[in-house]
């Protein structure tokens, strides 16, 4: 699996917020429609995104 949270794509804060926000919105839609399994899966994806893109995020040094 390719996991590189330090990729230049993730450098702008708005992209990281948008990715996690989309996952949270998707989870809310699934819960709203009564799909608890998919709601839990997308909530776990959002939690992983929060951990990876905000808590453990270390931006690459700009040269």
XYZ file of N, CA and C in Angstrom:
189
model
N 0.847 -1.177 0.000
C 0.000 0.000 0.000
C 0.892 1.241 0.000
N 0.530 2.214 -0.773
C 1.290 3.453 -0.869
C 0.775 4.431 0.176
N 1.616 4.746 1.157
C 1.223 5.681 2.217
C 2.316 6.733 2.345
N 2.075 7.890 1.813
C 3.042 8.965 1.930
C 2.306 10.248 2.250
N 2.115 10.500 3.538
C 1.399 11.720 3.932
C 2.254 12.965 3.743
N 3.525 12.800 3.462
C 4.398 13.941 3.219
C 4.491 14.304 1.744
N 3.657 13.701 0.937
C 3.629 14.013 -0.492
C 3.263 15.487 -0.677
N 3.852 16.171 -1.653
C 3.545 17.596 -1.863
C 2.061 17.894 -2.070
N 1.286 16.920 -2.519
C -0.149 17.127 -2.712
C -0.831 17.510 -1.396
N -0.365 16.969 -0.289
C -0.996 17.201 1.008
C -0.465 18.431 1.737
N 0.442 19.172 1.141
C 1.025 20.332 1.814
C 0.000 21.415 2.147
N -0.898 21.805 1.222
C -1.898 22.827 1.594
C -2.908 22.274 2.601
N -3.166 23.059 3.625
C -4.095 22.644 4.684
C -5.496 22.400 4.143
N -5.943 23.200 3.178
C -7.308 23.069 2.685
C -7.542 21.710 2.036
N -6.521 21.124 1.423
C -6.696 19.804 0.806
C -6.869 18.725 1.871
N -6.100 18.821 2.928
C -6.223 17.836 4.004
C -7.580 17.951 4.684
N -8.030 19.176 4.902
C -9.351 19.390 5.511
C -10.452 18.874 4.589
N -10.334 19.126 3.296
C -11.339 18.679 2.334
C -11.431 17.154 2.274
N -10.303 16.479 2.271
C -10.306 15.011 2.210
C -11.007 14.421 3.426
N -10.649 14.911 4.612
C -11.270 14.400 5.835
C -12.743 14.804 5.886
N -13.067 16.011 5.458
C -14.455 16.471 5.445
C -15.336 15.635 4.533
N -14.826 15.268 3.376
C -15.591 14.421 2.457
C -15.850 13.052 3.087
N -14.854 12.494 3.741
C -15.046 11.196 4.412
C -16.085 11.290 5.521
N -16.043 12.373 6.294
C -17.030 12.549 7.367
C -18.436 12.757 6.800
N -18.544 13.525 5.714
C -19.850 13.734 5.087
C -20.395 12.425 4.522
N -19.542 11.638 3.895
C -19.949 10.347 3.352
C -20.443 9.448 4.482
N -19.732 9.458 5.605
C -20.148 8.655 6.746
C -21.516 9.103 7.265
N -21.732 10.413 7.335
C -23.018 10.930 7.803
C -24.156 10.503 6.880
N -23.917 10.517 5.585
C -24.944 10.093 4.624
C -25.265 8.615 4.816
N -24.241 7.802 5.006
C -24.471 6.370 5.202
C -25.254 6.114 6.493
N -24.902 6.795 7.577
C -25.640 6.624 8.830
C -27.077 7.109 8.666
N -27.260 8.213 7.961
C -28.605 8.776 7.747
C -29.494 7.797 6.992
N -28.905 7.068 6.053
C -29.667 6.113 5.249
C -29.777 4.734 5.899
N -29.309 4.605 7.134
C -29.469 3.343 7.851
C -28.426 2.296 7.523
N -27.341 2.667 6.900
C -26.278 1.729 6.548
C -25.152 1.843 7.570
N -25.338 1.173 8.714
C -24.390 1.300 9.814
C -23.007 0.752 9.461
N -22.940 -0.327 8.710
C -21.644 -0.909 8.363
C -20.821 0.067 7.529
N -21.417 0.594 6.458
C -20.682 1.535 5.610
C -20.413 2.846 6.338
N -21.309 3.235 7.220
C -21.067 4.419 8.033
C -19.865 4.235 8.944
N -19.755 3.060 9.535
C -18.620 2.776 10.417
C -17.315 2.681 9.618
N -17.385 2.083 8.434
C -16.181 1.968 7.599
C -15.682 3.348 7.188
N -16.575 4.207 6.713
C -16.139 5.533 6.284
C -15.735 6.400 7.472
N -16.327 6.169 8.637
C -15.896 6.880 9.842
C -14.480 6.452 10.231
N -14.180 5.179 10.073
C -12.819 4.695 10.343
C -11.819 5.294 9.351
N -12.230 5.424 8.093
C -11.360 6.059 7.089
C -11.101 7.511 7.470
N -12.132 8.213 7.924
C -11.972 9.603 8.343
C -11.060 9.696 9.568
N -11.211 8.775 10.509
C -10.354 8.780 11.696
C -8.898 8.540 11.305
N -8.673 7.629 10.380
C -7.318 7.384 9.888
C -6.770 8.633 9.196
N -7.621 9.315 8.437
C -7.202 10.548 7.777
C -6.845 11.636 8.776
N -7.629 11.756 9.833
C -7.317 12.747 10.876
C -5.975 12.424 11.517
N -5.775 11.165 11.846
C -4.515 10.764 12.468
C -3.326 10.998 11.542
N -3.468 10.593 10.280
C -2.358 10.684 9.338
C -2.104 12.108 8.856
N -3.169 12.835 8.527
C -3.005 14.134 7.879
C -2.950 15.311 8.843
N -3.279 15.104 10.113
C -3.229 16.211 11.069
C -2.330 15.899 12.270
N -2.521 14.760 12.904
C -1.770 14.461 14.119
C -0.321 14.076 13.793
N -0.129 13.176 12.840
C 1.213 12.717 12.493
C 1.848 13.489 11.341
N 1.190 14.476 10.814
C 1.680 15.191 9.637
C 2.915 16.003 9.971
N 3.976 15.764 9.222
C 5.193 16.551 9.335
C 5.559 17.035 7.933
N 5.349 18.316 7.649
C 5.633 18.797 6.295
C 7.109 18.677 5.955
N 7.367 18.386 4.699
C 8.745 18.285 4.223
C 9.384 19.667 4.280
N 10.652 19.696 4.586
C 11.375 20.968 4.632
C 11.427 21.601 3.252
N 11.089 22.848 3.199
C 11.123 23.560 1.928
C 12.550 23.974 1.633
N 12.986 23.694 0.425
C 14.363 23.988 0.046
C 14.447 25.192 -0.839
